[in-house]
Amino acid sequence: MGVAAAAGGFAAWRFWPEQGFWNPCYARLPRRLAEHELVRSAWDGLDPAKVWDSHAHLIGNGDAGSGIYVNPQTDSLLSPGQYARRLFFLNAGCVNDASGSVDNAYVDRMRNLIDGMRGDKRQGIKVVLFAFERAHHAGGEPDLEHTIFYVPNDYARDVAKKYAEDFEWVASIHPYRRDALEALERAQQGGARGVKWLPSAMGIDPASGKCEAFFRRMAKFDLPLISHAGLERAVLGREAHDFGNPLRLRRALDAGVRVVVAHCASMGEDRDLDKGPNGPYVESFALFARVFEKYKNAYGDISAMTQVNRAGPALVRTIENGEWHARLLNGSDYPLPGVMPVFSVDYLVSLKLLPESAAPVLREIRTHNPLLFDFVLKRTLRSNGKSFATGVFETRAFFMR
């Protein structure tokens, strides 16, 4: 009974938000933090011009004519889960009080954070912004009922073009669309650096033959696919969780597409389809590792892996396995580093992945600049004396190939 109580107490501590529920959205980083040894050492050995944050989201509400769509249920207390997600995301991007100017305020905040990362010496840093496709029915028609939010390709392209010193962009195109190939060509011509999918939310089965022509065209353009795998909690949509199985990405890999498995599938379980359609459920991360080690065109991004619900054995293995690092990409999954309850620096200290002395500095950085917090945190991580290689953070070459 004592052991059970202690375990319950530990679980409660682990998920209790050590920095509260709401991002205070403080302004520019104080000089004492900007010049702190922890921040300076995070840049050791890196060329800032090669540092691209490979995974960040555009959000808004369409108030600037962006074409962004947000499902009305996110603004209704009748859907408390969706309502809470909307509040957390807006607060994380520091636009919850920007009535009438959410779209523009969100982009302005991101640009301020990028400036804060650069300081006076680190020019060239960029953030890769994701468009976000609607859910679709099996026949290729948009499914707005199950679309939680939609960020059009044109908007992501235009923001990246307007602020080219700060941003690159990635398109999001449902492969079931009747105009999917035409949309892919427009994205490629518009400078898209890849295509983003969240299969479970969008209703995309990556293993379906419906994707074959799309994959062939992606391979022709050498555009990478960034696809979520494993359990999805942030965006629900169609909730077709089986579509997030890492093994279902093998059709794209076999077609020659470079596939980035977002978050390295570091949460949840999926069926081991190699043992049949009713194979046993195993950790999604184990299936990612199987795919990653077989296919040289498989990549992983480490975005969100330091969140309290993901940090653990998967994070330790990605840090310690240096042979993987050449195909790992860093991304912040912004605005999630600004969602205060989903990170616990103290928990990472308890796992012996961070020195205790770093905790108060990281927590304070986070209240001013979540992008810098995410970067410095990952550069500070150590497991059995090993850390992420510099190439994990110098991601520009992957997108500029």
XYZ file of C-alpha atoms in Angstrom:
401
model
C 0.000 0.000 0.000
C 2.875 2.367 0.863
C 4.552 1.662 -2.506
C 1.313 2.277 -4.380
C 0.730 5.534 -2.543
C 4.264 6.668 -3.265
C 3.869 5.808 -6.951
C 0.630 7.745 -7.090
C 2.261 10.697 -5.410
C 5.147 10.633 -7.886
C 2.747 10.516 -10.837
C 0.817 13.474 -9.462
C 4.064 15.428 -8.957
C 5.291 14.576 -12.432
C 2.238 16.052 -14.133
C 1.656 18.991 -11.803
C 2.515 22.180 -13.742
C 5.622 23.468 -11.999
C 5.294 26.839 -13.761
C 1.542 27.143 -13.442
C -1.053 26.825 -16.176
C -0.609 30.070 -18.107
C 2.297 31.567 -20.002
C 3.064 35.040 -18.534
C 4.297 36.152 -21.983
C 7.061 38.378 -20.697
C 8.855 40.629 -23.155
C 12.475 40.611 -24.297
C 14.916 38.384 -22.442
C 16.916 40.257 -19.780
C 20.604 40.625 -20.647
C 21.663 38.514 -17.654
C 19.752 35.596 -19.195
C 20.650 36.314 -22.804
C 24.349 36.254 -21.856
C 24.096 33.429 -19.340
C 26.725 30.715 -19.637
C 23.991 28.128 -20.252
C 22.821 30.059 -23.321
C 26.331 30.768 -24.594
C 27.404 27.142 -24.235
C 24.272 26.003 -26.113
C 25.683 27.694 -29.224
C 29.161 26.186 -28.923
C 30.127 24.376 -32.119
C 27.036 25.500 -34.054
C 26.820 27.657 -37.177
C 23.681 29.766 -36.584
C 23.146 30.152 -40.335
C 22.545 26.392 -40.489
C 20.137 26.293 -37.536
C 16.535 25.931 -38.686
C 13.775 25.003 -36.263
C 12.267 22.281 -38.422
C 8.822 21.982 -36.798
C 6.621 24.975 -35.922
C 2.952 25.763 -36.384
C 1.067 28.774 -37.645
C -2.124 29.425 -35.710
C -4.714 32.167 -35.722
C -8.438 32.671 -36.247
C -8.619 34.151 -39.732
C -9.126 37.738 -38.581
C -6.464 39.035 -40.988
C -7.926 37.375 -44.069
C -5.515 34.480 -43.761
C -8.136 31.862 -44.580
C -7.480 30.076 -41.292
C -10.493 28.065 -40.146
C -11.133 27.111 -36.528
C -13.924 24.662 -35.667
C -16.692 26.409 -33.680
C -16.635 23.636 -31.072
C -13.278 24.946 -29.841
C -15.105 28.068 -28.699
C -17.866 26.172 -26.899
C -17.934 24.994 -23.301
C -20.019 22.079 -24.565
C -16.708 20.689 -25.862
C -14.518 21.326 -22.811
C -11.474 19.461 -24.126
C -11.384 21.383 -27.394
C -12.199 24.635 -25.621
C -9.252 24.155 -23.247
C -6.885 23.298 -26.101
C -7.796 26.527 -27.896
C -7.145 28.596 -24.776
C -3.803 26.916 -24.115
C -2.598 27.327 -27.709
C -3.603 31.002 -27.889
C -1.953 31.672 -24.539
C 1.170 29.761 -25.581
C 1.467 32.038 -28.617
C 0.719 35.077 -26.405
C -2.272 36.130 -28.520
C -5.133 35.329 -26.156
C -5.632 39.064 -25.541
C -5.077 40.149 -29.152
C -8.746 40.585 -30.032
C -9.146 41.466 -33.706
C -5.494 40.892 -34.569
C -4.718 37.296 -33.588
C -3.214 36.247 -36.932
C -0.778 39.153 -37.119
C 0.028 39.164 -33.402
C 0.979 35.498 -33.529
C 3.466 36.057 -36.372
C 4.846 39.184 -34.689
C 5.418 37.266 -31.461
C 7.295 34.513 -33.306
C 9.510 37.075 -35.027
C 10.311 38.664 -31.675
C 11.281 35.272 -30.275
C 13.546 34.593 -33.256
C 15.213 37.967 -32.729
C 15.730 36.994 -29.109
C 17.465 33.796 -30.177
C 19.750 35.660 -32.551
C 20.884 38.329 -30.159
C 23.624 40.458 -31.739
C 25.707 37.648 -33.224
C 23.640 34.746 -34.514
C 22.292 35.685 -37.928
C 20.667 33.137 -40.217
C 18.464 31.309 -37.719
C 15.080 30.433 -39.230
C 11.848 28.714 -38.252
C 10.021 26.347 -40.617
C 6.279 27.103 -40.500
C 3.689 24.410 -41.199
C 0.456 24.824 -43.071
C -2.219 22.454 -41.766
C -4.658 20.581 -44.007
C -8.340 19.922 -43.384
C -9.639 16.466 -42.551
C -11.063 14.720 -45.615
C -13.515 11.926 -46.292
C -12.324 8.749 -47.998
C -13.659 10.076 -51.313
C -11.502 13.187 -51.124
C -14.084 15.747 -49.994
C -13.188 18.136 -47.134
C -14.653 17.120 -43.766
C -15.110 20.339 -41.796
C -17.019 18.572 -39.021
C -13.827 16.772 -38.043
C -11.436 19.595 -38.938
C -10.299 21.249 -35.717
C -8.287 23.910 -37.507
C -7.050 24.619 -41.009
C -4.093 26.763 -42.089
C -4.003 27.209 -45.882
C -0.841 26.679 -47.892
C -1.163 30.122 -49.449
C -1.081 31.791 -46.036
C 1.996 29.865 -44.878
C 3.712 30.668 -48.192
C 2.867 34.373 -47.982
C 4.080 34.726 -44.376
C 7.366 32.989 -45.257
C 7.803 35.174 -48.340
C 7.032 38.408 -46.479
C 9.440 37.597 -43.658
C 12.000 35.580 -45.589
C 14.773 36.399 -43.112
C 12.802 34.599 -40.378
C 10.772 31.818 -41.960
C 10.621 28.934 -44.406
C 7.412 26.983 -44.962
C 6.032 23.496 -45.383
C 2.798 22.737 -47.220
C 0.038 20.434 -46.021
C -1.883 18.561 -48.730
C -4.329 15.693 -48.291
C -3.371 12.984 -50.805
C -7.015 11.970 -51.339
C -7.861 15.398 -52.810
C -8.813 15.285 -56.475
C -6.337 18.093 -57.090
C -3.626 16.713 -54.795
C -0.944 16.471 -57.483
C -1.692 19.953 -58.785
C -1.609 21.325 -55.232
C 1.729 19.602 -54.640
C 3.184 21.162 -57.775
C 1.937 24.622 -56.753
C 3.521 24.162 -53.323
C 6.830 23.084 -54.823
C 6.846 26.053 -57.185
C 5.960 28.324 -54.260
C 9.081 27.302 -52.352
C 7.617 24.740 -49.956
C 10.328 22.783 -48.155
C 8.155 19.704 -47.576
C 4.670 18.399 -46.821
C 3.186 17.994 -43.336
C 0.633 15.324 -42.385
C -1.113 14.426 -39.180
C -2.748 11.202 -40.405
C -5.002 10.461 -37.433
C -6.549 13.937 -37.430
C -6.698 14.436 -41.193
C -7.945 10.952 -42.054
C -4.911 9.915 -44.122
C -3.860 6.276 -44.324
C -0.210 6.479 -45.455
C -0.337 2.801 -46.418
C -3.249 3.291 -48.817
C -2.801 2.908 -52.550
C -4.540 6.278 -52.847
C -1.237 7.838 -51.818
C 0.943 6.111 -54.398
C 0.836 8.766 -57.128
C 1.343 11.476 -54.522
C 4.422 9.713 -53.181
C 5.891 9.305 -56.652
C 5.482 13.022 -57.290
C 7.017 13.879 -53.913
C 10.020 11.704 -54.712
C 10.369 13.400 -58.098
C 10.432 16.825 -56.420
C 12.628 15.494 -53.575
C 10.191 17.029 -51.092
C 10.273 15.381 -47.648
C 7.135 14.228 -45.866
C 6.891 15.235 -42.208
C 4.297 12.918 -40.689
C 3.153 12.477 -37.114
C 3.250 8.913 -35.797
C 2.242 7.333 -32.531
C -0.501 8.582 -30.238
C -1.874 12.069 -30.919
C -3.292 14.219 -28.116
C -2.885 17.825 -29.256
C -5.181 17.713 -32.325
C -7.987 15.171 -32.407
C -9.923 15.592 -35.686
C -11.012 12.253 -37.128
C -9.149 10.332 -34.389
C -8.145 7.584 -36.814
C -5.329 6.531 -34.496
C -4.407 3.408 -36.469
C -3.244 5.692 -39.276
C -0.449 6.934 -37.003
C 1.291 3.558 -36.989
C 4.934 4.126 -38.057
C 4.827 0.924 -40.119
C 2.202 2.523 -42.376
C 4.831 4.993 -43.609
C 6.735 2.273 -45.443
C 4.810 2.829 -48.686
C 6.222 6.359 -48.845
C 9.709 5.136 -47.964
C 9.556 2.419 -50.596
C 8.598 5.105 -53.137
C 11.830 6.928 -52.335
C 10.337 9.753 -50.263
C 12.406 11.145 -47.411
C 10.070 10.699 -44.442
C 10.487 12.563 -41.165
C 8.625 10.786 -38.357
C 7.523 13.609 -36.083
C 8.389 13.179 -32.398
C 10.014 9.815 -33.309
C 6.613 8.250 -32.486
C 7.589 8.579 -28.840
C 4.128 8.128 -27.308
C 1.466 5.429 -27.495
C 1.142 1.927 -28.869
C 0.354 0.550 -32.321
C -0.231 -2.882 -33.777
C 2.795 -4.790 -34.957
C 1.488 -5.248 -38.505
C 4.492 -7.413 -39.362
C 2.717 -10.077 -37.307
C -0.531 -9.701 -39.183
C -3.443 -7.229 -39.211
C -4.341 -8.295 -35.672
C -0.779 -8.355 -34.384
C -0.074 -7.413 -30.785
C 0.118 -3.815 -29.651
C 3.668 -2.659 -28.975
C 5.194 0.727 -28.223
C 5.004 3.036 -31.216
C 8.611 4.056 -30.594
C 9.743 0.436 -31.070
C 8.036 0.390 -34.479
C 9.659 3.716 -35.355
C 13.057 2.246 -34.463
C 12.384 -0.750 -36.724
C 11.536 1.507 -39.666
C 14.342 3.963 -38.914
C 17.012 1.301 -38.836
C 15.838 -0.374 -42.058
C 15.317 2.673 -44.277
C 18.101 5.168 -44.875
C 15.544 7.696 -46.158
C 13.732 7.591 -42.797
C 14.352 10.493 -40.431
C 12.999 11.530 -37.056
C 12.375 14.876 -35.460
C 12.868 15.369 -31.742
C 10.136 17.965 -31.321
C 8.007 17.475 -28.182
C 10.176 14.615 -26.919
C 11.099 16.585 -23.805
C 7.457 17.065 -22.812
C 6.493 15.495 -19.519
C 4.233 12.926 -21.210
C 7.012 11.786 -23.579
C 10.304 12.169 -21.713
C 11.669 8.807 -20.646
C 13.207 5.765 -22.349
C 12.545 6.996 -25.901
C 14.278 10.292 -25.215
C 17.196 8.532 -23.515
C 17.678 6.204 -26.460
C 17.659 9.010 -29.032
C 20.250 10.915 -27.004
C 22.538 7.940 -26.417
C 22.368 6.345 -29.860
C 24.862 8.497 -31.733
C 24.429 6.428 -34.900
C 20.917 7.870 -35.204
C 21.917 11.515 -34.946
C 22.769 12.012 -38.630
C 19.064 11.492 -39.398
C 17.522 13.373 -36.491
C 16.195 16.930 -36.835
C 15.495 19.399 -34.082
C 12.161 21.185 -34.002
C 10.311 23.024 -31.268
C 6.689 22.172 -32.174
C 5.983 25.819 -31.316
C 3.699 27.012 -29.723
C 3.783 23.913 -27.487
C 6.907 25.024 -25.532
C 4.717 27.891 -24.347
C 1.958 25.568 -23.066
C 3.133 25.664 -19.480
C 1.692 22.390 -18.060
C 3.257 20.092 -20.674
C 6.893 20.641 -19.642
C 8.628 19.907 -16.344
C 12.280 20.843 -16.027
C 12.325 19.266 -12.572
C 11.166 15.958 -14.046
C 14.063 15.986 -16.518
C 16.395 16.705 -13.594
C 14.914 13.711 -11.751
C 15.708 11.544 -14.799
C 19.305 12.815 -14.574
C 19.038 14.313 -18.052
C 19.646 17.856 -16.785
C 21.870 19.244 -14.026
C 19.899 20.712 -11.157
C 21.744 24.021 -11.565
C 20.217 24.486 -15.038
C 16.606 24.230 -13.868
C 15.966 27.776 -12.554
C 17.674 29.354 -15.569
C 15.662 27.290 -18.049
C 12.408 28.027 -16.264
C 13.047 31.761 -16.355
C 14.094 31.706 -20.017
C 10.836 29.945 -20.834
C 8.673 32.751 -19.449
C 10.356 35.169 -21.880
C 11.215 33.051 -24.926
C 9.827 29.496 -25.310
C 11.749 29.000 -28.577
C 15.060 29.707 -26.882
C 14.013 27.580 -23.908
C 13.357 24.578 -26.153
C 16.688 24.996 -27.928
C 18.835 25.509 -24.824
C 17.052 22.678 -23.023
C 17.848 20.172 -25.761
C 21.429 21.390 -26.105
C 21.882 20.898 -22.351
C 20.475 17.362 -22.190
C 22.948 14.631 -21.225
C 22.442 10.909 -20.761
C 25.372 8.813 -19.562
C 27.687 11.553 -20.760
C 26.194 11.690 -24.248
C 24.326 14.526 -25.920
C 22.653 15.333 -29.236
C 25.195 15.985 -31.998
C 25.441 19.468 -33.480
C 24.045 18.164 -36.773
C 20.695 17.497 -35.106
C 20.307 21.279 -34.807
C 21.903 22.286 -38.123
C 18.913 21.210 -40.201
C 19.127 23.689 -43.058
C 20.986 21.251 -45.323
C 18.172 18.706 -45.033
C 15.632 21.152 -46.464
C 17.968 22.866 -48.959
C 19.197 19.646 -50.561
